[in-house]
Amino acid sequence: MALYSEKVMDHFRNPRNVGVLEDANGIGEVGNAKCGDIMKMYLKIEDDIVKDVKFETFGCGSAIASSSMATELIKGKPVSEARQLTNKAVAEALDGLPDYKMHCSVLAQEAIESALKDYESRQEKKEEK
Ligand code: FES
């Protein structure tokens, strides 16, 4: 059996939603100290819906494929659904990752969580004003 599924290879070679979102209102950046990979997630949320999402990943192929798939899974979805995205769901949508690469999907989950936290704190600040 090939080490990586066709879906992993596809999202690695043709990652969806790569880049910077200039008008993002939620930005999260996370890293894994062991492998040194870094992932940055940009969210544009309107009316509680993830209208747009982009990412920049400095990392391994599985991290790139995981970020790409994660963006596809939350794009157009309500914030409440995006919040529930797990690394397992990302890995499953990719038809699996090798055990020692599961942490790459964790990075995608954490990047989205971090961007959502940033969005929420911006909202709170707006309300305070
Ligand atoms: Fe660390 Fe892939 S090897 S995120």
JSON list of N, CA, C and O in Angstrom, two decimals, residues 62-102:
[
{"chain": "A", "resi": 62, "resn": "SER", "atom": "N", "xyz": [2.21, 16.49, 4.53]},
{"chain": "A", "resi": 62, "resn": "SER", "atom": "CA", "xyz": [0.98, 16.15, 5.26]},
{"chain": "A", "resi": 62, "resn": "SER", "atom": "C", "xyz": [0.38, 17.39, 5.91]},
{"chain": "A", "resi": 62, "resn": "SER", "atom": "O", "xyz": [-0.84, 17.51, 6.02]},
{"chain": "A", "resi": 63, "resn": "ALA", "atom": "N", "xyz": [1.23, 18.31, 6.34]},
{"chain": "A", "resi": 63, "resn": "ALA", "atom": "CA", "xyz": [0.73, 19.55, 6.94]},
{"chain": "A", "resi": 63, "resn": "ALA", "atom": "C", "xyz": [0.04, 20.40, 5.88]},
{"chain": "A", "resi": 63, "resn": "ALA", "atom": "O", "xyz": [-1.01, 20.99, 6.13]},
{"chain": "A", "resi": 64, "resn": "ILE", "atom": "N", "xyz": [0.63, 20.43, 4.69]},
{"chain": "A", "resi": 64, "resn": "ILE", "atom": "CA", "xyz": [0.02, 21.20, 3.60]},
{"chain": "A", "resi": 64, "resn": "ILE", "atom": "C", "xyz": [-1.31, 20.56, 3.20]},
{"chain": "A", "resi": 64, "resn": "ILE", "atom": "O", "xyz": [-2.32, 21.24, 3.08]},
{"chain": "A", "resi": 65, "resn": "ALA", "atom": "N", "xyz": [-1.32, 19.25, 3.04]},
{"chain": "A", "resi": 65, "resn": "ALA", "atom": "CA", "xyz": [-2.56, 18.55, 2.67]},
{"chain": "A", "resi": 65, "resn": "ALA", "atom": "C", "xyz": [-3.61, 18.72, 3.77]},
{"chain": "A", "resi": 65, "resn": "ALA", "atom": "O", "xyz": [-4.80, 18.94, 3.48]},
{"chain": "A", "resi": 66, "resn": "SER", "atom": "N", "xyz": [-3.19, 18.68, 5.04]},
{"chain": "A", "resi": 66, "resn": "SER", "atom": "CA", "xyz": [-4.14, 18.83, 6.15]},
{"chain": "A", "resi": 66, "resn": "SER", "atom": "C", "xyz": [-4.72, 20.23, 6.17]},
{"chain": "A", "resi": 66, "resn": "SER", "atom": "O", "xyz": [-5.93, 20.41, 6.39]},
{"chain": "A", "resi": 67, "resn": "SER", "atom": "N", "xyz": [-3.88, 21.25, 5.96]},
{"chain": "A", "resi": 67, "resn": "SER", "atom": "CA", "xyz": [-4.43, 22.61, 5.98]},
{"chain": "A", "resi": 67, "resn": "SER", "atom": "C", "xyz": [-5.38, 22.80, 4.82]},
{"chain": "A", "resi": 67, "resn": "SER", "atom": "O", "xyz": [-6.44, 23.41, 4.97]},
{"chain": "A", "resi": 68, "resn": "SER", "atom": "N", "xyz": [-4.99, 22.30, 3.65]},
{"chain": "A", "resi": 68, "resn": "SER", "atom": "CA", "xyz": [-5.85, 22.43, 2.48]},
{"chain": "A", "resi": 68, "resn": "SER", "atom": "C", "xyz": [-7.21, 21.78, 2.73]},
{"chain": "A", "resi": 68, "resn": "SER", "atom": "O", "xyz": [-8.26, 22.39, 2.49]},
{"chain": "A", "resi": 69, "resn": "MET", "atom": "N", "xyz": [-7.20, 20.55, 3.21]},
{"chain": "A", "resi": 69, "resn": "MET", "atom": "CA", "xyz": [-8.46, 19.85, 3.47]},
{"chain": "A", "resi": 69, "resn": "MET", "atom": "C", "xyz": [-9.27, 20.55, 4.56]},
{"chain": "A", "resi": 69, "resn": "MET", "atom": "O", "xyz": [-10.49, 20.70, 4.46]},
{"chain": "A", "resi": 70, "resn": "ALA", "atom": "N", "xyz": [-8.59, 21.02, 5.60]},
{"chain": "A", "resi": 70, "resn": "ALA", "atom": "CA", "xyz": [-9.29, 21.70, 6.70]},
{"chain": "A", "resi": 70, "resn": "ALA", "atom": "C", "xyz": [-10.01, 22.94, 6.19]},
{"chain": "A", "resi": 70, "resn": "ALA", "atom": "O", "xyz": [-11.16, 23.20, 6.56]},
{"chain": "A", "resi": 71, "resn": "THR", "atom": "N", "xyz": [-9.37, 23.69, 5.30]},
{"chain": "A", "resi": 71, "resn": "THR", "atom": "CA", "xyz": [-10.02, 24.90, 4.78]},
{"chain": "A", "resi": 71, "resn": "THR", "atom": "C", "xyz": [-11.27, 24.51, 3.98]},
{"chain": "A", "resi": 71, "resn": "THR", "atom": "O", "xyz": [-12.29, 25.16, 4.06]},
{"chain": "A", "resi": 72, "resn": "GLU", "atom": "N", "xyz": [-11.15, 23.43, 3.22]},
{"chain": "A", "resi": 72, "resn": "GLU", "atom": "CA", "xyz": [-12.30, 22.98, 2.43]},
{"chain": "A", "resi": 72, "resn": "GLU", "atom": "C", "xyz": [-13.46, 22.55, 3.33]},
{"chain": "A", "resi": 72, "resn": "GLU", "atom": "O", "xyz": [-14.62, 22.75, 3.00]},
{"chain": "A", "resi": 73, "resn": "LEU", "atom": "N", "xyz": [-13.11, 21.98, 4.47]},
{"chain": "A", "resi": 73, "resn": "LEU", "atom": "CA", "xyz": [-14.15, 21.46, 5.37]},
{"chain": "A", "resi": 73, "resn": "LEU", "atom": "C", "xyz": [-14.90, 22.57, 6.10]},
{"chain": "A", "resi": 73, "resn": "LEU", "atom": "O", "xyz": [-16.03, 22.36, 6.54]},
{"chain": "A", "resi": 74, "resn": "ILE", "atom": "N", "xyz": [-14.26, 23.73, 6.27]},
{"chain": "A", "resi": 74, "resn": "ILE", "atom": "CA", "xyz": [-14.96, 24.79, 7.04]},
{"chain": "A", "resi": 74, "resn": "ILE", "atom": "C", "xyz": [-15.49, 25.91, 6.15]},
{"chain": "A", "resi": 74, "resn": "ILE", "atom": "O", "xyz": [-16.27, 26.73, 6.61]},
{"chain": "A", "resi": 75, "resn": "LYS", "atom": "N", "xyz": [-15.05, 25.96, 4.92]},
{"chain": "A", "resi": 75, "resn": "LYS", "atom": "CA", "xyz": [-15.47, 27.05, 4.04]},
{"chain": "A", "resi": 75, "resn": "LYS", "atom": "C", "xyz": [-16.98, 27.01, 3.82]},
{"chain": "A", "resi": 75, "resn": "LYS", "atom": "O", "xyz": [-17.54, 25.97, 3.45]},
{"chain": "A", "resi": 76, "resn": "GLY", "atom": "N", "xyz": [-17.63, 28.16, 4.06]},
{"chain": "A", "resi": 76, "resn": "GLY", "atom": "CA", "xyz": [-19.07, 28.24, 3.87]},
{"chain": "A", "resi": 76, "resn": "GLY", "atom": "C", "xyz": [-19.88, 27.69, 5.03]},
{"chain": "A", "resi": 76, "resn": "GLY", "atom": "O", "xyz": [-21.11, 27.68, 5.00]},
{"chain": "A", "resi": 77, "resn": "LYS", "atom": "N", "xyz": [-19.18, 27.21, 6.07]},
{"chain": "A", "resi": 77, "resn": "LYS", "atom": "CA", "xyz": [-19.89, 26.59, 7.20]},
{"chain": "A", "resi": 77, "resn": "LYS", "atom": "C", "xyz": [-20.10, 27.60, 8.34]},
{"chain": "A", "resi": 77, "resn": "LYS", "atom": "O", "xyz": [-19.33, 28.57, 8.47]},
{"chain": "A", "resi": 78, "resn": "PRO", "atom": "N", "xyz": [-21.10, 27.36, 9.18]},
{"chain": "A", "resi": 78, "resn": "PRO", "atom": "CA", "xyz": [-21.28, 28.22, 10.36]},
{"chain": "A", "resi": 78, "resn": "PRO", "atom": "C", "xyz": [-20.07, 28.10, 11.30]},
{"chain": "A", "resi": 78, "resn": "PRO", "atom": "O", "xyz": [-19.43, 27.04, 11.33]},
{"chain": "A", "resi": 79, "resn": "VAL", "atom": "N", "xyz": [-19.82, 29.17, 12.04]},
{"chain": "A", "resi": 79, "resn": "VAL", "atom": "CA", "xyz": [-18.70, 29.18, 12.98]},
{"chain": "A", "resi": 79, "resn": "VAL", "atom": "C", "xyz": [-18.81, 28.00, 13.96]},
{"chain": "A", "resi": 79, "resn": "VAL", "atom": "O", "xyz": [-17.81, 27.37, 14.30]},
{"chain": "A", "resi": 80, "resn": "SER", "atom": "N", "xyz": [-20.04, 27.71, 14.39]},
{"chain": "A", "resi": 80, "resn": "SER", "atom": "CA", "xyz": [-20.22, 26.63, 15.38]},
{"chain": "A", "resi": 80, "resn": "SER", "atom": "C", "xyz": [-19.71, 25.30, 14.81]},
{"chain": "A", "resi": 80, "resn": "SER", "atom": "O", "xyz": [-19.15, 24.48, 15.54]},
{"chain": "A", "resi": 81, "resn": "GLU", "atom": "N", "xyz": [-19.87, 25.08, 13.52]},
{"chain": "A", "resi": 81, "resn": "GLU", "atom": "CA", "xyz": [-19.39, 23.84, 12.90]},
{"chain": "A", "resi": 81, "resn": "GLU", "atom": "C", "xyz": [-17.87, 23.86, 12.76]},
{"chain": "A", "resi": 81, "resn": "GLU", "atom": "O", "xyz": [-17.21, 22.86, 13.02]},
{"chain": "A", "resi": 82, "resn": "ALA", "atom": "N", "xyz": [-17.35, 25.02, 12.36]},
{"chain": "A", "resi": 82, "resn": "ALA", "atom": "CA", "xyz": [-15.90, 25.15, 12.20]},
{"chain": "A", "resi": 82, "resn": "ALA", "atom": "C", "xyz": [-15.20, 24.88, 13.53]},
{"chain": "A", "resi": 82, "resn": "ALA", "atom": "O", "xyz": [-14.14, 24.26, 13.58]},
{"chain": "A", "resi": 83, "resn": "ARG", "atom": "N", "xyz": [-15.84, 25.32, 14.61]},
{"chain": "A", "resi": 83, "resn": "ARG", "atom": "CA", "xyz": [-15.25, 25.14, 15.94]},
{"chain": "A", "resi": 83, "resn": "ARG", "atom": "C", "xyz": [-15.13, 23.67, 16.30]},
{"chain": "A", "resi": 83, "resn": "ARG", "atom": "O", "xyz": [-14.29, 23.28, 17.09]},
{"chain": "A", "resi": 84, "resn": "GLN", "atom": "N", "xyz": [-16.01, 22.87, 15.73]},
{"chain": "A", "resi": 84, "resn": "GLN", "atom": "CA", "xyz": [-16.01, 21.44, 16.10]},
{"chain": "A", "resi": 84, "resn": "GLN", "atom": "C", "xyz": [-15.11, 20.58, 15.22]},
{"chain": "A", "resi": 84, "resn": "GLN", "atom": "O", "xyz": [-15.04, 19.37, 15.40]},
{"chain": "A", "resi": 85, "resn": "LEU", "atom": "N", "xyz": [-14.45, 21.21, 14.26]},
{"chain": "A", "resi": 85, "resn": "LEU", "atom": "CA", "xyz": [-13.60, 20.42, 13.36]},
{"chain": "A", "resi": 85, "resn": "LEU", "atom": "C", "xyz": [-12.45, 19.77, 14.16]},
{"chain": "A", "resi": 85, "resn": "LEU", "atom": "O", "xyz": [-11.74, 20.44, 14.90]},
{"chain": "A", "resi": 86, "resn": "THR", "atom": "N", "xyz": [-12.32, 18.47, 13.98]},
{"chain": "A", "resi": 86, "resn": "THR", "atom": "CA", "xyz": [-11.25, 17.77, 14.70]},
{"chain": "A", "resi": 86, "resn": "THR", "atom": "C", "xyz": [-10.17, 17.33, 13.71]},
{"chain": "A", "resi": 86, "resn": "THR", "atom": "O", "xyz": [-10.42, 17.21, 12.51]},
{"chain": "A", "resi": 87, "resn": "ASN", "atom": "N", "xyz": [-9.00, 17.07, 14.25]},
{"chain": "A", "resi": 87, "resn": "ASN", "atom": "CA", "xyz": [-7.93, 16.59, 13.38]},
{"chain": "A", "resi": 87, "resn": "ASN", "atom": "C", "xyz": [-8.28, 15.23, 12.79]},
{"chain": "A", "resi": 87, "resn": "ASN", "atom": "O", "xyz": [-7.89, 14.90, 11.68]},
{"chain": "A", "resi": 88, "resn": "LYS", "atom": "N", "xyz": [-9.07, 14.47, 13.53]},
{"chain": "A", "resi": 88, "resn": "LYS", "atom": "CA", "xyz": [-9.50, 13.14, 13.04]},
{"chain": "A", "resi": 88, "resn": "LYS", "atom": "C", "xyz": [-10.35, 13.29, 11.79]},
{"chain": "A", "resi": 88, "resn": "LYS", "atom": "O", "xyz": [-10.21, 12.54, 10.83]},
{"chain": "A", "resi": 89, "resn": "ALA", "atom": "N", "xyz": [-11.25, 14.28, 11.82]},
{"chain": "A", "resi": 89, "resn": "ALA", "atom": "CA", "xyz": [-12.12, 14.52, 10.66]},
{"chain": "A", "resi": 89, "resn": "ALA", "atom": "C", "xyz": [-11.28, 14.94, 9.46]},
{"chain": "A", "resi": 89, "resn": "ALA", "atom": "O", "xyz": [-11.56, 14.53, 8.33]},
{"chain": "A", "resi": 90, "resn": "VAL", "atom": "N", "xyz": [-10.25, 15.73, 9.70]},
{"chain": "A", "resi": 90, "resn": "VAL", "atom": "CA", "xyz": [-9.36, 16.16, 8.61]},
{"chain": "A", "resi": 90, "resn": "VAL", "atom": "C", "xyz": [-8.64, 14.95, 8.04]},
{"chain": "A", "resi": 90, "resn": "VAL", "atom": "O", "xyz": [-8.60, 14.74, 6.82]},
{"chain": "A", "resi": 91, "resn": "ALA", "atom": "N", "xyz": [-8.09, 14.12, 8.92]},
{"chain": "A", "resi": 91, "resn": "ALA", "atom": "CA", "xyz": [-7.34, 12.93, 8.47]},
{"chain": "A", "resi": 91, "resn": "ALA", "atom": "C", "xyz": [-8.27, 11.97, 7.72]},
{"chain": "A", "resi": 91, "resn": "ALA", "atom": "O", "xyz": [-7.90, 11.40, 6.69]},
{"chain": "A", "resi": 92, "resn": "GLU", "atom": "N", "xyz": [-9.49, 11.81, 8.24]},
{"chain": "A", "resi": 92, "resn": "GLU", "atom": "CA", "xyz": [-10.45, 10.91, 7.58]},
{"chain": "A", "resi": 92, "resn": "GLU", "atom": "C", "xyz": [-10.81, 11.42, 6.19]},
{"chain": "A", "resi": 92, "resn": "GLU", "atom": "O", "xyz": [-10.91, 10.66, 5.24]},
{"chain": "A", "resi": 93, "resn": "ALA", "atom": "N", "xyz": [-11.00, 12.74, 6.10]},
{"chain": "A", "resi": 93, "resn": "ALA", "atom": "CA", "xyz": [-11.35, 13.32, 4.80]},
{"chain": "A", "resi": 93, "resn": "ALA", "atom": "C", "xyz": [-10.22, 13.14, 3.79]},
{"chain": "A", "resi": 93, "resn": "ALA", "atom": "O", "xyz": [-10.44, 13.14, 2.58]},
{"chain": "A", "resi": 94, "resn": "LEU", "atom": "N", "xyz": [-9.01, 12.97, 4.31]},
{"chain": "A", "resi": 94, "resn": "LEU", "atom": "CA", "xyz": [-7.84, 12.74, 3.44]},
{"chain": "A", "resi": 94, "resn": "LEU", "atom": "C", "xyz": [-7.63, 11.24, 3.18]},
{"chain": "A", "resi": 94, "resn": "LEU", "atom": "O", "xyz": [-6.59, 10.84, 2.65]},
{"chain": "A", "resi": 95, "resn": "ASP", "atom": "N", "xyz": [-8.60, 10.42, 3.61]},
{"chain": "A", "resi": 95, "resn": "ASP", "atom": "CA", "xyz": [-8.48, 8.96, 3.52]},
{"chain": "A", "resi": 95, "resn": "ASP", "atom": "C", "xyz": [-7.31, 8.45, 4.34]},
{"chain": "A", "resi": 95, "resn": "ASP", "atom": "O", "xyz": [-6.64, 7.48, 3.95]},
{"chain": "A", "resi": 96, "resn": "GLY", "atom": "N", "xyz": [-7.05, 9.12, 5.44]},
{"chain": "A", "resi": 96, "resn": "GLY", "atom": "CA", "xyz": [-6.05, 8.64, 6.40]},
{"chain": "A", "resi": 96, "resn": "GLY", "atom": "C", "xyz": [-4.67, 9.25, 6.24]},
{"chain": "A", "resi": 96, "resn": "GLY", "atom": "O", "xyz": [-4.31, 9.73, 5.16]},
{"chain": "A", "resi": 97, "resn": "LEU", "atom": "N", "xyz": [-3.96, 9.24, 7.37]},
{"chain": "A", "resi": 97, "resn": "LEU", "atom": "CA", "xyz": [-2.56, 9.67, 7.39]},
{"chain": "A", "resi": 97, "resn": "LEU", "atom": "C", "xyz": [-1.79, 8.60, 8.17]},
{"chain": "A", "resi": 97, "resn": "LEU", "atom": "O", "xyz": [-2.36, 7.96, 9.06]},
{"chain": "A", "resi": 98, "resn": "PRO", "atom": "N", "xyz": [-0.53, 8.41, 7.86]},
{"chain": "A", "resi": 98, "resn": "PRO", "atom": "CA", "xyz": [0.25, 7.47, 8.67]},
{"chain": "A", "resi": 98, "resn": "PRO", "atom": "C", "xyz": [0.27, 7.95, 10.13]},
{"chain": "A", "resi": 98, "resn": "PRO", "atom": "O", "xyz": [0.21, 9.16, 10.37]},
{"chain": "A", "resi": 99, "resn": "ASP", "atom": "N", "xyz": [0.33, 7.02, 11.08]},
{"chain": "A", "resi": 99, "resn": "ASP", "atom": "CA", "xyz": [0.28, 7.38, 12.51]},
{"chain": "A", "resi": 99, "resn": "ASP", "atom": "C", "xyz": [1.24, 8.50, 12.87]},
{"chain": "A", "resi": 99, "resn": "ASP", "atom": "O", "xyz": [0.89, 9.43, 13.58]},
{"chain": "A", "resi": 100, "resn": "TYR", "atom": "N", "xyz": [2.47, 8.37, 12.39]},
{"chain": "A", "resi": 100, "resn": "TYR", "atom": "CA", "xyz": [3.48, 9.36, 12.78]},
{"chain": "A", "resi": 100, "resn": "TYR", "atom": "C", "xyz": [3.28, 10.70, 12.09]},
{"chain": "A", "resi": 100, "resn": "TYR", "atom": "O", "xyz": [4.05, 11.65, 12.32]},
{"chain": "A", "resi": 101, "resn": "LYS", "atom": "N", "xyz": [2.24, 10.79, 11.23]},
{"chain": "A", "resi": 101, "resn": "LYS", "atom": "CA", "xyz": [1.92, 12.07, 10.58]},
{"chain": "A", "resi": 101, "resn": "LYS", "atom": "C", "xyz": [0.61, 12.65, 11.09]},
{"chain": "A", "resi": 101, "resn": "LYS", "atom": "O", "xyz": [0.14, 13.67, 10.58]},
{"chain": "A", "resi": 102, "resn": "MET", "atom": "N", "xyz": [0.02, 12.00, 12.08]},
{"chain": "A", "resi": 102, "resn": "MET", "atom": "CA", "xyz": [-1.26, 12.51, 12.60]},
{"chain": "A", "resi": 102, "resn": "MET", "atom": "C", "xyz": [-1.10, 13.90, 13.21]},
{"chain": "A", "resi": 102, "resn": "MET", "atom": "O", "xyz": [-2.01, 14.71, 13.20]}
]
